[in-house]
Short mmCIF file of C-alpha atoms in Angstrom, two decimals:
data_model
loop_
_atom_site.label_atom_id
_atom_site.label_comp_id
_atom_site.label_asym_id
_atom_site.label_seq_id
_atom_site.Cartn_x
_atom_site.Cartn_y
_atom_site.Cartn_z
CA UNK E 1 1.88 -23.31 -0.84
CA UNK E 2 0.31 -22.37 -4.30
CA UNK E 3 -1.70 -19.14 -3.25
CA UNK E 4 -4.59 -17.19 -5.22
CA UNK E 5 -5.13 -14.52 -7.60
CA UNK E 6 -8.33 -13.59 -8.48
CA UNK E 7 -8.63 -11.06 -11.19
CA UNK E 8 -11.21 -8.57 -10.76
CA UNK E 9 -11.62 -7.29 -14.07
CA UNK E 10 -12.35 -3.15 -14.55
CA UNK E 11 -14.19 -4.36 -17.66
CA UNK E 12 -11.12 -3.18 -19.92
CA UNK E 13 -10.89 -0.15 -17.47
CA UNK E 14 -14.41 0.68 -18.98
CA UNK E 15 -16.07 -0.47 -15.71
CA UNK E 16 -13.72 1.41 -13.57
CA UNK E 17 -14.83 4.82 -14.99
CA UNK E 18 -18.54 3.76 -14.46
CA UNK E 19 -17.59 3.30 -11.12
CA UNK E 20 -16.18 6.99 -11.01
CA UNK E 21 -19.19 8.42 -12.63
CA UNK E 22 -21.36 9.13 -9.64
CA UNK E 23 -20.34 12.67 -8.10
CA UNK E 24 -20.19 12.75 -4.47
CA UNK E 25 -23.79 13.58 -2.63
CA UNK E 26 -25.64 11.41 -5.36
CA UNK E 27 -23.78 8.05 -4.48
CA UNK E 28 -26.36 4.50 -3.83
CA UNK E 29 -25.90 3.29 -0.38
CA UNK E 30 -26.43 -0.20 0.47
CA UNK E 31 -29.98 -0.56 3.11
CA UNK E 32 -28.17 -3.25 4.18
CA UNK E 33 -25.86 -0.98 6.02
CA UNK E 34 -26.03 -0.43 9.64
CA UNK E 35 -24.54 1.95 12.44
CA UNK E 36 -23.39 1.21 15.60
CA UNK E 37 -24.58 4.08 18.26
CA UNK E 38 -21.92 3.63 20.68
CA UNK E 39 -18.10 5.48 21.48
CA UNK E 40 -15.65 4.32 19.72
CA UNK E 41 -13.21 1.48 21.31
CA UNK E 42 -10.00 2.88 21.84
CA UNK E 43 -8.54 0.27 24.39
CA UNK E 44 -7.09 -2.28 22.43
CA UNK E 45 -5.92 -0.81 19.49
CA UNK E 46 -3.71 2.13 19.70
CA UNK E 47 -5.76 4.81 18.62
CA UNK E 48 -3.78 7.36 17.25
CA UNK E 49 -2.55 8.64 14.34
CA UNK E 50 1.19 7.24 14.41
CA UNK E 51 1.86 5.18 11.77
CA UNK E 52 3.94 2.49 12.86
CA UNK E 53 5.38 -0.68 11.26
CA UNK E 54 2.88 -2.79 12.45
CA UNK E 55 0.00 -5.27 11.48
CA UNK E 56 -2.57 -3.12 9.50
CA UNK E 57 -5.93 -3.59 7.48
CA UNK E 58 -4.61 -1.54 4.58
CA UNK E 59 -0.91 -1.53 3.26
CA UNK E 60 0.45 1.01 0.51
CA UNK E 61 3.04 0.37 -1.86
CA UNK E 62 3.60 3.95 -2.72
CA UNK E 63 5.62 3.82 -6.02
CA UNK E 64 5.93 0.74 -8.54
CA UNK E 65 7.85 0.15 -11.63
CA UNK E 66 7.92 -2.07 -14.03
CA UNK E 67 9.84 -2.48 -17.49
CA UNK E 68 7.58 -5.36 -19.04
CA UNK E 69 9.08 -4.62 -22.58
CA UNK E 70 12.39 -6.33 -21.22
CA UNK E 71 13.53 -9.72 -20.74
CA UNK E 72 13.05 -10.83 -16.98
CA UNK E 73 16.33 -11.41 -16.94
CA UNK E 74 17.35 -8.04 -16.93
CA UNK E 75 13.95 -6.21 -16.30
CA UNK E 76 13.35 -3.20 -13.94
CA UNK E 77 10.90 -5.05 -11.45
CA UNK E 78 8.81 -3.89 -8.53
CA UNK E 79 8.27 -7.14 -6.20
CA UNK E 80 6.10 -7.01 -2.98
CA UNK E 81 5.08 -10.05 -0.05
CA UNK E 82 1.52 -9.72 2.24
CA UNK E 83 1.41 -11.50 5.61
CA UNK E 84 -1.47 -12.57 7.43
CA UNK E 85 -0.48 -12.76 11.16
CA UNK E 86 -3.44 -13.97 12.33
CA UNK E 87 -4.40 -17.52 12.65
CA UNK E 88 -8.13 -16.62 10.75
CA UNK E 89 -7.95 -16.51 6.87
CA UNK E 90 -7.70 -13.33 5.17
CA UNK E 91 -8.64 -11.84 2.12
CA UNK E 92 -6.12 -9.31 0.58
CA UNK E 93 -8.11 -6.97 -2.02
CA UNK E 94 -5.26 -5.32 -4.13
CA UNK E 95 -5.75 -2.54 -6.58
CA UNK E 96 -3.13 -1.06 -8.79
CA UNK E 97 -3.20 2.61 -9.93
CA UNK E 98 -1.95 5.18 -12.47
CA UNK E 99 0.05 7.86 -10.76
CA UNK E 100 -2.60 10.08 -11.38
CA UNK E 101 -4.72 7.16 -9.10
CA UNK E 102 -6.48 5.90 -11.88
CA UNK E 103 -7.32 2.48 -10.97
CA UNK E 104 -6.24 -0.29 -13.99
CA UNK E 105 -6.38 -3.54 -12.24
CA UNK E 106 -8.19 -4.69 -9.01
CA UNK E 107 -7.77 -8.48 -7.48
CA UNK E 108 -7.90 -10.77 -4.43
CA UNK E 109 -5.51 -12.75 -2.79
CA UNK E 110 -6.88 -15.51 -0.45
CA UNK E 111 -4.96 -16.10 2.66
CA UNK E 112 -4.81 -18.71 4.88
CA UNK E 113 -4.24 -18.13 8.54
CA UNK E 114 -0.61 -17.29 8.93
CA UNK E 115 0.24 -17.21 5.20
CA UNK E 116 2.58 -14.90 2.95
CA UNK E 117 1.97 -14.21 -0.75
CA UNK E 118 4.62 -13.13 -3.49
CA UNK E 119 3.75 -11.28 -6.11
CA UNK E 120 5.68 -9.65 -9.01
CA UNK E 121 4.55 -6.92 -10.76
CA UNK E 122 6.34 -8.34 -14.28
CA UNK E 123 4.48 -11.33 -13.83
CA UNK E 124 1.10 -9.15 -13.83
CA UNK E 125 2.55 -7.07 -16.24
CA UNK E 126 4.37 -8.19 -18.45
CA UNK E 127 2.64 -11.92 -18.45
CA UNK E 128 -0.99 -11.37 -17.75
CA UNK E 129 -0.09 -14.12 -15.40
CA UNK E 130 -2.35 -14.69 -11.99
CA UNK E 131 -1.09 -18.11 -10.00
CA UNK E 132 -4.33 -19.85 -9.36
CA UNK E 133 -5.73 -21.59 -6.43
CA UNK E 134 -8.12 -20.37 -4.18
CA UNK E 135 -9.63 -21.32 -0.63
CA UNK E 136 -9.83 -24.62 -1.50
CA UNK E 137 -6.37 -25.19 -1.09
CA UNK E 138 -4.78 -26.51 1.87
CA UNK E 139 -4.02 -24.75 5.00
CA UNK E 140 -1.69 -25.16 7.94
CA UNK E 141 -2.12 -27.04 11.12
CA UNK E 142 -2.75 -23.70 13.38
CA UNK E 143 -4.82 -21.96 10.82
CA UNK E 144 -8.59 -22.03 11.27
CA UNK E 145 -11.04 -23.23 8.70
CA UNK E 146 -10.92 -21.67 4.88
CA UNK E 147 -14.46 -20.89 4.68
CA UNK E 148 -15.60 -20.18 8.66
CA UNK E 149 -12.53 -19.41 9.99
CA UNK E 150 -13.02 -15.42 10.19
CA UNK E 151 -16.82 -14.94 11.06
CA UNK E 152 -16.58 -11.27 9.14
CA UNK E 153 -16.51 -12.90 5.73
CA UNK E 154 -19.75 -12.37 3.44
CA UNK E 155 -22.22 -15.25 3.50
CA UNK E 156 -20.86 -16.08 -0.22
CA UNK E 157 -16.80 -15.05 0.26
CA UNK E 158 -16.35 -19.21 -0.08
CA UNK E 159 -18.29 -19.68 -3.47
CA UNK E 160 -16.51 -16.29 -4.34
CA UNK E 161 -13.29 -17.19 -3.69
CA UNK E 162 -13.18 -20.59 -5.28
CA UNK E 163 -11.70 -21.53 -8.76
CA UNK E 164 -10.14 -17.90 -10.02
CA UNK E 165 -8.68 -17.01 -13.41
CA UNK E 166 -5.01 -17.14 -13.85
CA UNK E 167 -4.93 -14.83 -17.19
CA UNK E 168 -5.57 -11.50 -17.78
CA UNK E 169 -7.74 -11.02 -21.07
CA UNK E 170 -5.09 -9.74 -23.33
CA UNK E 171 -7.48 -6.97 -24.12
CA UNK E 172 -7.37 -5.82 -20.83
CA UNK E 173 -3.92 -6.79 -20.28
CA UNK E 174 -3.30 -4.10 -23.13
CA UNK E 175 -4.62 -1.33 -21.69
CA UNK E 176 -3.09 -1.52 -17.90
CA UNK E 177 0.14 -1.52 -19.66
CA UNK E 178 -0.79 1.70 -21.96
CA UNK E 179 -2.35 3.36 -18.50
CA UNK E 180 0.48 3.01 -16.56
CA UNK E 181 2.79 3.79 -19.49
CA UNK E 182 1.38 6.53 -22.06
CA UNK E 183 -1.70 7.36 -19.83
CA UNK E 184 -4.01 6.06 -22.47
CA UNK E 185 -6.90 3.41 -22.30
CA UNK E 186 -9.55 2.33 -24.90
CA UNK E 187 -12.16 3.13 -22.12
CA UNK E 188 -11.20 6.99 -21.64
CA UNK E 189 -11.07 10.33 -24.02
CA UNK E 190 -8.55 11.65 -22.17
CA UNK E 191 -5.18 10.61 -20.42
CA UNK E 192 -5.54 8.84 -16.86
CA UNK E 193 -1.34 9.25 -16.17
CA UNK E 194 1.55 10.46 -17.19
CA UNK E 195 3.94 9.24 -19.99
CA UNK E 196 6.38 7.08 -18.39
CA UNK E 197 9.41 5.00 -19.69
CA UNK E 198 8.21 2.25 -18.04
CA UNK E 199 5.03 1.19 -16.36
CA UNK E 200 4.35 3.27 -13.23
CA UNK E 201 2.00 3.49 -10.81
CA UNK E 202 0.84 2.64 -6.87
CA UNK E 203 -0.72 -0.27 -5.30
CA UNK E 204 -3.21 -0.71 -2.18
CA UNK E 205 -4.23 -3.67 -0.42
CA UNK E 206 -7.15 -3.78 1.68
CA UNK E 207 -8.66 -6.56 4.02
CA UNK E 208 -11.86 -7.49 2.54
CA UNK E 209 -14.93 -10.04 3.38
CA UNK E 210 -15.30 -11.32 -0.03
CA UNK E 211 -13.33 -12.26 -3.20
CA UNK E 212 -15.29 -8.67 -5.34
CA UNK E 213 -14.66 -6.92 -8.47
CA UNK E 214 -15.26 -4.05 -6.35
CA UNK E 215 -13.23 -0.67 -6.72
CA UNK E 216 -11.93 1.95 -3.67
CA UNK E 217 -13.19 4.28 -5.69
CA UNK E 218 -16.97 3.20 -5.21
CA UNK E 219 -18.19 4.28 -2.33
CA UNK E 220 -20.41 1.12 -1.66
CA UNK E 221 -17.36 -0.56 -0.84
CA UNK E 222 -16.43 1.15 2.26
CA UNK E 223 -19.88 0.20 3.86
CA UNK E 224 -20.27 -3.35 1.72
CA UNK E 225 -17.09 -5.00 1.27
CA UNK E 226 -13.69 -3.65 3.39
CA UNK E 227 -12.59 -4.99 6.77
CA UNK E 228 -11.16 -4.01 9.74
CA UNK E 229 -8.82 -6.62 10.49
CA UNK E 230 -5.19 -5.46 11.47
CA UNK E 231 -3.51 -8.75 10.64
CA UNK E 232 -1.80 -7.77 7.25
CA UNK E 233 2.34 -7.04 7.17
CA UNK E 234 4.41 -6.60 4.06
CA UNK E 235 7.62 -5.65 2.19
CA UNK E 236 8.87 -4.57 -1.31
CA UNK E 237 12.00 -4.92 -3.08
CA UNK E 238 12.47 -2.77 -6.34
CA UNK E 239 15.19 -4.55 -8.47
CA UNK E 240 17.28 -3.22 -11.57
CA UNK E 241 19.59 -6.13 -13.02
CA UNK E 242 20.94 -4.19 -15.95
CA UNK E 243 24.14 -2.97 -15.11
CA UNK E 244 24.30 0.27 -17.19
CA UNK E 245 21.21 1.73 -15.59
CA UNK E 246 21.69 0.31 -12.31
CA UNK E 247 22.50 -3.21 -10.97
CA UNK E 248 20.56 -2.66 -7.62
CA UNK E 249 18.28 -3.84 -5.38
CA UNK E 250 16.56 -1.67 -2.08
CA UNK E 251 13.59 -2.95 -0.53
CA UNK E 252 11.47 -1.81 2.64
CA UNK E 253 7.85 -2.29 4.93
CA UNK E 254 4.76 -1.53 2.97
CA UNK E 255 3.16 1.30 4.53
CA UNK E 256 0.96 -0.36 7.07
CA UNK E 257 -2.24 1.68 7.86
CA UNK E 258 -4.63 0.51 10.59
CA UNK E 259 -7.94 0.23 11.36
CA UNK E 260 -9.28 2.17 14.54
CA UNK E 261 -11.09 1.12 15.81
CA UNK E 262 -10.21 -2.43 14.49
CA UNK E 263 -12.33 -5.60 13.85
CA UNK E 264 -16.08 -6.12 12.73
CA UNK E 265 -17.97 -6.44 9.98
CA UNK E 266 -18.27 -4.35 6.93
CA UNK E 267 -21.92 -3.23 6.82
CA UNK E 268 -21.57 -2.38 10.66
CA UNK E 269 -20.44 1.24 10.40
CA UNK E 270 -18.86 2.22 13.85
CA UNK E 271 -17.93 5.57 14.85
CA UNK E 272 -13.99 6.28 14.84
CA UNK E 273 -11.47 8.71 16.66
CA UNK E 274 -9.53 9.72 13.34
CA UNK E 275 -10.77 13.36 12.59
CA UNK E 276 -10.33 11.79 8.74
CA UNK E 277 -9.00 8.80 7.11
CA UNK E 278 -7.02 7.54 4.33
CA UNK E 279 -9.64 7.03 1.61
CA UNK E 280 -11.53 10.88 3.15
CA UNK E 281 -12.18 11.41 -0.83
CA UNK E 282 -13.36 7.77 -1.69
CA UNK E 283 -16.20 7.27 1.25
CA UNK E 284 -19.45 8.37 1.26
CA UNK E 285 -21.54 11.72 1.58
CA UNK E 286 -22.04 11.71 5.63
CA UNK E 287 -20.19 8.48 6.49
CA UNK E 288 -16.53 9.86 5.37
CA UNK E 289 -14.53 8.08 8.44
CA UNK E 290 -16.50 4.84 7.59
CA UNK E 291 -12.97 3.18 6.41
CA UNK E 292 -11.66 3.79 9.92
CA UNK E 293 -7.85 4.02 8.15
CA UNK E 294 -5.41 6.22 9.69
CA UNK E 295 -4.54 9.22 7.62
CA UNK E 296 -0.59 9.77 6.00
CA UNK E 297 0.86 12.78 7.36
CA UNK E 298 2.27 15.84 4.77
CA UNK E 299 5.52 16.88 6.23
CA UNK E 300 9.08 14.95 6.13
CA UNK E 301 12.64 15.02 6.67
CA UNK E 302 14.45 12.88 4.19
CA UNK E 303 18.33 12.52 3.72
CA UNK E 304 20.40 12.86 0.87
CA UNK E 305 23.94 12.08 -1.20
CA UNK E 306 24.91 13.73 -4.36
CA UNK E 307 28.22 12.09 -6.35
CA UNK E 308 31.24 12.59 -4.03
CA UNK E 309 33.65 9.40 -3.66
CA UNK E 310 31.15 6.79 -3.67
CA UNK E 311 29.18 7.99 -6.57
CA UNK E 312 25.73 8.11 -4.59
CA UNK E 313 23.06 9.33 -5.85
CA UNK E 314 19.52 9.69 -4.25
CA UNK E 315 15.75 9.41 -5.58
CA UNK E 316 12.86 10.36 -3.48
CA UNK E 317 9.61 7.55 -4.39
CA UNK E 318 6.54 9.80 -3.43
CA UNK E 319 2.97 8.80 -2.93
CA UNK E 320 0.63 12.18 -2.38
CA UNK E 321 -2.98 12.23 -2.16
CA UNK E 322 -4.41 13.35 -4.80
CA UNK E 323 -7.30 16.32 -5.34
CA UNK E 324 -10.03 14.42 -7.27
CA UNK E 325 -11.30 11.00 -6.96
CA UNK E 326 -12.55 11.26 -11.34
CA UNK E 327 -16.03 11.83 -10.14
CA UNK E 328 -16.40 12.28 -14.21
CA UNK E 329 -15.26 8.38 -14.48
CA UNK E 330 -11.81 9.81 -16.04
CA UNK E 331 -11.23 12.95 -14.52
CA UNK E 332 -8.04 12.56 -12.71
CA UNK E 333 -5.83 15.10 -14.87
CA UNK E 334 -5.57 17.33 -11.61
CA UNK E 335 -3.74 14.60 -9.98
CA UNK E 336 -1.18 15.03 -12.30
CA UNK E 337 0.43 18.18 -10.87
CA UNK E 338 0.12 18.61 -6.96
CA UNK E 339 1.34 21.71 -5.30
CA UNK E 340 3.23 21.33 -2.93
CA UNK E 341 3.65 23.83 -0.18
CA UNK E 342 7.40 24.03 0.58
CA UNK E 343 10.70 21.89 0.18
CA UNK E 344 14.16 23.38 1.33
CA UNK E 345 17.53 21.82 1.03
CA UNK E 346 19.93 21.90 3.90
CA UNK E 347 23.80 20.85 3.44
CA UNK E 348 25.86 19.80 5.88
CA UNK E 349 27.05 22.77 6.98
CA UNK E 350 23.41 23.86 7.80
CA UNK E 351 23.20 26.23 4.98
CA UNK E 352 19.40 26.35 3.72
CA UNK E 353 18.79 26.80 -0.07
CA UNK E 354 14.83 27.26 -1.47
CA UNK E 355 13.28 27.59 -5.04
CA UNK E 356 13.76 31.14 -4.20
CA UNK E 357 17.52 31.18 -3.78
CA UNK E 358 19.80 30.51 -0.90
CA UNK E 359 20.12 31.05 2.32
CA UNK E 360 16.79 33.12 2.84
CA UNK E 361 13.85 30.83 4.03
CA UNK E 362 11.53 34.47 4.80
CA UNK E 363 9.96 35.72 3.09
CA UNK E 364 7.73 32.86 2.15
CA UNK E 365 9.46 31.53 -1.27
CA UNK E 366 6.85 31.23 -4.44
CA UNK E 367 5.49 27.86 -4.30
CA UNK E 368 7.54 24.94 -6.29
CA UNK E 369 7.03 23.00 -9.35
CA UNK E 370 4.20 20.23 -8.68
CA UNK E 371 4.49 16.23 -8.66
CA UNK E 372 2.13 13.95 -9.90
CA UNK E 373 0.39 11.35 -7.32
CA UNK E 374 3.17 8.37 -6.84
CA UNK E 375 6.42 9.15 -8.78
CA UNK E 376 10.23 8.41 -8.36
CA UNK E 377 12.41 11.82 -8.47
CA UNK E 378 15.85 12.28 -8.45
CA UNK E 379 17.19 14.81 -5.71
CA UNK E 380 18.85 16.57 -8.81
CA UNK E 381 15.74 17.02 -10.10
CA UNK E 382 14.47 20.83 -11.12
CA UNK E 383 11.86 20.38 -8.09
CA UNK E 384 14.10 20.56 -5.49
CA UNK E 385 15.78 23.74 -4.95
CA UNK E 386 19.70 23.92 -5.95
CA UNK E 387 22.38 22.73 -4.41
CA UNK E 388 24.92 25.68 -2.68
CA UNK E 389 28.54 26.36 -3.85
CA UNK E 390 29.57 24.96 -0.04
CA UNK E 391 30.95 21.68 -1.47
CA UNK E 392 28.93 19.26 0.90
CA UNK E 393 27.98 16.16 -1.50
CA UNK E 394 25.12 15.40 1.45
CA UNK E 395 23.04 17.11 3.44
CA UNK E 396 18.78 16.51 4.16
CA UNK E 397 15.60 18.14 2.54
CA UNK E 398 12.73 19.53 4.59
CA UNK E 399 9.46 18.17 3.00
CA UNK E 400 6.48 20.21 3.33
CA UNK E 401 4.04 17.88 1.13
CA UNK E 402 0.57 19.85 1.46
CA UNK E 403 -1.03 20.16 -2.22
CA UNK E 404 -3.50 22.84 -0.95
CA UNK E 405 -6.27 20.22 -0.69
CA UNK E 406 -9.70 19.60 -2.70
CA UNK E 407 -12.94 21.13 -1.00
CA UNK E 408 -15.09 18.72 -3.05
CA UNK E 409 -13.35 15.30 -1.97
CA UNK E 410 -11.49 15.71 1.09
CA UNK E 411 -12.58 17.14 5.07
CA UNK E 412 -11.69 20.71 5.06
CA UNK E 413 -8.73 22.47 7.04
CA UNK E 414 -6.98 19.62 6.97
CA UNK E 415 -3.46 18.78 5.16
CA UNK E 416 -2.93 16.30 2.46
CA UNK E 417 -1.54 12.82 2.98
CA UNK E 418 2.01 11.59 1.92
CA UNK E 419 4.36 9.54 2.26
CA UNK E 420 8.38 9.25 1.08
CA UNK E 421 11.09 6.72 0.71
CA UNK E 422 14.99 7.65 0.20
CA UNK E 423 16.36 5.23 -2.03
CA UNK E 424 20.21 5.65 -1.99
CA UNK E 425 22.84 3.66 -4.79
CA UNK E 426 26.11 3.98 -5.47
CA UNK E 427 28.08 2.23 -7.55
CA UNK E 428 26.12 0.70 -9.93
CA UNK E 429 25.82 -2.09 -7.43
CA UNK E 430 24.34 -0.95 -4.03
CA UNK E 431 21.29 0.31 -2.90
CA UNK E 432 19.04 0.49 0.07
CA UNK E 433 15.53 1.96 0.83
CA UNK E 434 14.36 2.88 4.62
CA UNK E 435 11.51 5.40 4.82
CA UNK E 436 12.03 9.51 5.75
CA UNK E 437 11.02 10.57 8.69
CA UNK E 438 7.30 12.54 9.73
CA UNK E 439 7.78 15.56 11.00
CA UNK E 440 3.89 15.10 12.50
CA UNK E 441 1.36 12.20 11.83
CA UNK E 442 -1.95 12.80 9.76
CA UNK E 443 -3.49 15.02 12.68
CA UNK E 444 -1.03 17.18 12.77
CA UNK E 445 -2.29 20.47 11.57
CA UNK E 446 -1.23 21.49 8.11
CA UNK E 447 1.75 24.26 8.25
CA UNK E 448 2.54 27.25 6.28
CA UNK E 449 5.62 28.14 4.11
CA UNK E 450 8.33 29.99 5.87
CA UNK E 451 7.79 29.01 8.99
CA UNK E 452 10.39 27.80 12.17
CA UNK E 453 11.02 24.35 10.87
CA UNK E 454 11.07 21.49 13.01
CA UNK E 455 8.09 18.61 14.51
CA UNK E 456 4.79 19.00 14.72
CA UNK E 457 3.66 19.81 18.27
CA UNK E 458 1.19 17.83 20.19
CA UNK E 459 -1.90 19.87 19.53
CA UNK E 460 -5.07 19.11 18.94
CA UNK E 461 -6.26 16.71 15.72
CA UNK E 462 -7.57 18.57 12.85
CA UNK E 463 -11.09 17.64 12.93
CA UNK E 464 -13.84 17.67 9.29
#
C-alpha cells in the first residue's frame, strides 16, 4: 500500500527556532486543556520503568546517517519501518534532529490499522522526496475506519491528513542537509550541530491526533497534539555498500518508549507514576510528566572486539539527553559536549583500565572527554580509556552515561537519559547491531564515579 508523508515544514528551520524562543515559566498553554483528578491506572499497562521491546507511543532511532552526496547505489544509508499493531489508524509524528537536538525536519505518517511504513533517510535527504497519499487511501479488511476509527483523533485530523506534499522546498531541503552536516542553517547565527562527513542526526516518532506542523520542542504539543497510544513497533537497518569503507549492513528495534498510563486524549492531562519522562525538558512549567513517556536510563554494559583474526572492529551509536532544549530558539551549543560521568574498559582477563590509567578504578578518575547528543564512536576512540598490554582483542566497557544534568530543563536529582547500540563488523562484509545492556532503568538513581560496579538495586524511583 502507497502510505503518507506529510511534510511539516520548520519554515526553512526559521519556524523551529520561534518555536524555541519561549523560556520555560513564560510558555502559552492551551484553555482547552484539561486534568483528570484521579490515580493514575496502573493495571493494564505495565507501569514501570523497564524498557522493553514492546508496542510503544514513542520510538527513538538514536543515531542516523546518511551520505546524500553519493550515488544510492553505493550510499551510506540509515533505513527505518513503523508498525501500527492495532486495528485503529494511527498517526506517526516523526521529527528529525541535529545531534546537538536541533530539530530540521518534522512530518506525519498516516497509518492504517495494522499497517507498516518504510522510510529511507536518502530518500528524505538526498531527494527531498515524501511518497504521497494520505487517509484517503485504502485500508485493510480488519482495520477500522480512516477518519473515526481511533476516537482520540482531533475533530480536523481527517481534513488534516488529506492530500500531503511529496517535495521538500529545495530551500528547505538545503538547509536540513547543511544542519545535519556543517551545523549551519540560514535561520540561525550560530551552529545547531557538529561538522559531520555525512549527514547525522536522531529521529523520534510520536503517536499524534492530528496530521501538525507542530514541534517536541513546543510545549503546547504535549497538552494539544501527542497521544498515548502504545500500538507503534519498529526497526532500523544502517547500510554501507561501498566496499572500501565497509560493505555492511546491522539493523535492530527502535527504542520503544511507552505511555503510562496509556490511552486518551491529548488535552486530557492525567496524572502518571514515572517520577519524570522522556521529553522532562520539552513539557511545560507545572505539567512536566504530561507526556507520560518512560524515561532512558544512564548506565550500560556494552561489549566489544578490537582487530584480532577476524578483523572486528566495534562502534558504540549513542543517543544522550541533552542539557538545553534552545530556549534562545538556537541555543543548543551545550548539547554539543556532554559530560559524562564514568566509562571503564574491562578485558577479558578482568583487568580494568580508566582515563586515569590502569588497573586503579579509586580514587575517582577525572571525568572523560564529552560526546555530543546522538553520535557513532569507535571503541578506539580517545574517549574511551586505553586498551592494556594483556593481549585480549575483546573484552566489555562499563557505561556510566550521566552528563551532570541541567537545573533549568530537567527534574532535579535525577540522572540523564541514554541509550547505546554495539555495532560489530568484520571483514568488510559482516555486521550486526543488538542493543547494550541497562545496568538500571530511568528510575534508577544516578551513581557516582568510582563506585562497586554492577546493577542498579531495586530502590526507590528518583522522584522531581
Amino acid at each position: 500500500m502507497k502510505k503518507i508523508f506529510a511534510l511539516a515544514t520548520v519554515g526553512l528551520l526559521m519556524t523551529a527556532g520561534a518555536a524555541l524562543a519561549a523560556p520555560r515559566g513564560m510558555e502559552f498553554l492551551t484553555p482547552n486543556a484539561t486534568f483528570d483528578s484521579g490515580s493514575p491506572s496502573t493495571t493494564n499497562n505495565d507501569d514501570s520503568c523497564d524498557i522493553s521491546n514492546q508496542p510503544a507511543a514513542t520510538l527513538l532511532l538514536p543515531v542516523f546517517e546518511v551520505d546524500f552526496n553519493a550515488p544510492s547505489a553505493t550510499a551510506v544509508n540509515t533505513i527505518f519501518t513503523i508498525t501500527n499493531t492495532s486495528a485503529a489508524p494511527q498517526i506517526a509524528h516523526i521529527t528529525l534532529w541535529t545531534d546537538w537536538s536541533f530539530p530540521v525536519l518534522d512530518f506525519n505518517v498516516f497509518l492504517t490499522g495494522y499497517d507498516v511504513q518504510g522510510i529511507s533517510l536518502y530518500d528524505i535527504i538526498s531527494r527531498g522526496v515524501l511518497p504521497g497519499g494520505g487517509n484517503q487511501v485504502g485500508r485493510g479488511s480488519r482495520s477500522l475506519s480512516n477518519t473515526t476509527g481511533n476516537p482520540n483523533f482531533a475533530p480536523g485530523a481527517a481534513s488534516a491528513c488529506a492530500n500531503l506534499p511529496t517535495q521538500i522546498p529545495t530551500s528547505l531541503l538545503n538547509d536540513i542537509r547543511t544542519a545535519l552536516t556543517t551545523g549551519r542553517t540560514s535561520g540561525c547565527a550560530g551552529f545547531v550541530g557538529s561538522a559531520n562527513s555525512v549527514a547525522t542526526g536522531y529521529v523520534t516518532i510520536d503517536t499524534g491526533n492530528t496530521c501538525s506542523q507542530s514541534l517536541p520542542t513546543d510545549p503546547n504539543y504535549y497538552v494539544n497534539e501527542i497521544l498515548f497510544d502504545n500500538t507503534l513497533i519498529g526497526d532500523y537497518q544502517r547500510i554501507n555498500p561501498t566496499s572500501t569503507t565497509g560493505n555492511y549492513a546491522g539493523g535492530e528495534s527502535l527504542v520503544p518508549i511507552r505511555a503510562i498510563p496509556e490511552g486518551g486524549r491529548a488535552e486530557i492531562v492525567q496524572p502518571t507514576n514515572l517520577p519524570y519522562t522522556f521529553y522532562d525538558r520539552y513539557t511545560p512549567t507545572g505539567l512536566r510528566s504530561a507526556n507520560r513517556r518512560q524515561p532512558l536510563p544512564a548506565r550500560f554494559a556494552a561489549r566489544y572486539i578490537e582487530g584480532g583474526t577476524g578483523a572486528f572492529n566495534t562502534d558504540f551509536l549513542v543517543w544522550r539527553e541533552g542539557v538545553t532544549r534552545g530556549s534562545a530558539g538556537c541555543a543548543v551549543s551545550a548539547n554539543g559536549a556532554l559530560g559524562i560521568t564514568e566509562i571503564v574498559r574491562f578485558d577479558e582477563r578482568e583487568n580494568p583500565s580508566t582515563t586515569a590509567g590502569p588497573p586503579a578504578i579509586s580514587p575517582a578518575p577525572p571525568q572523560v572527554a564529552s560526546l555530543p547528543e546522538a553520535v557513532v564512536v569507535p571503541t578506539t576512540d580517545s574517549v574511551f580509556p586505553p586498551g592494556l598490554t594483556s593481549g585480549d582483542v575483546g573484552g566489555w566497557m562499563y557505561l556510566n552515561l550521566h552528563n551532570g544534568g541541567s537545573t533549568a530543563y530537567s527534574s532535579p536529582g535525577r540522572p540523564s537519559q541514554n541509550w547505546v547500540v554495539v555495532s560489530l563488523t568484520a571483514e568488510g562484509r559482516f555486521g550486526v547491531d543488538f542493543d547494550a545492556a541497562h545496568l538500571g532503568n530511568g528510575c534508577s538513581p544516578p551513581v557516582a564515579a568510582a563506585v562497586t560496579i554492577g546493577p542498579s538495586p531495586n530502590q526507590t524511583p528518583v522522584g522531581f
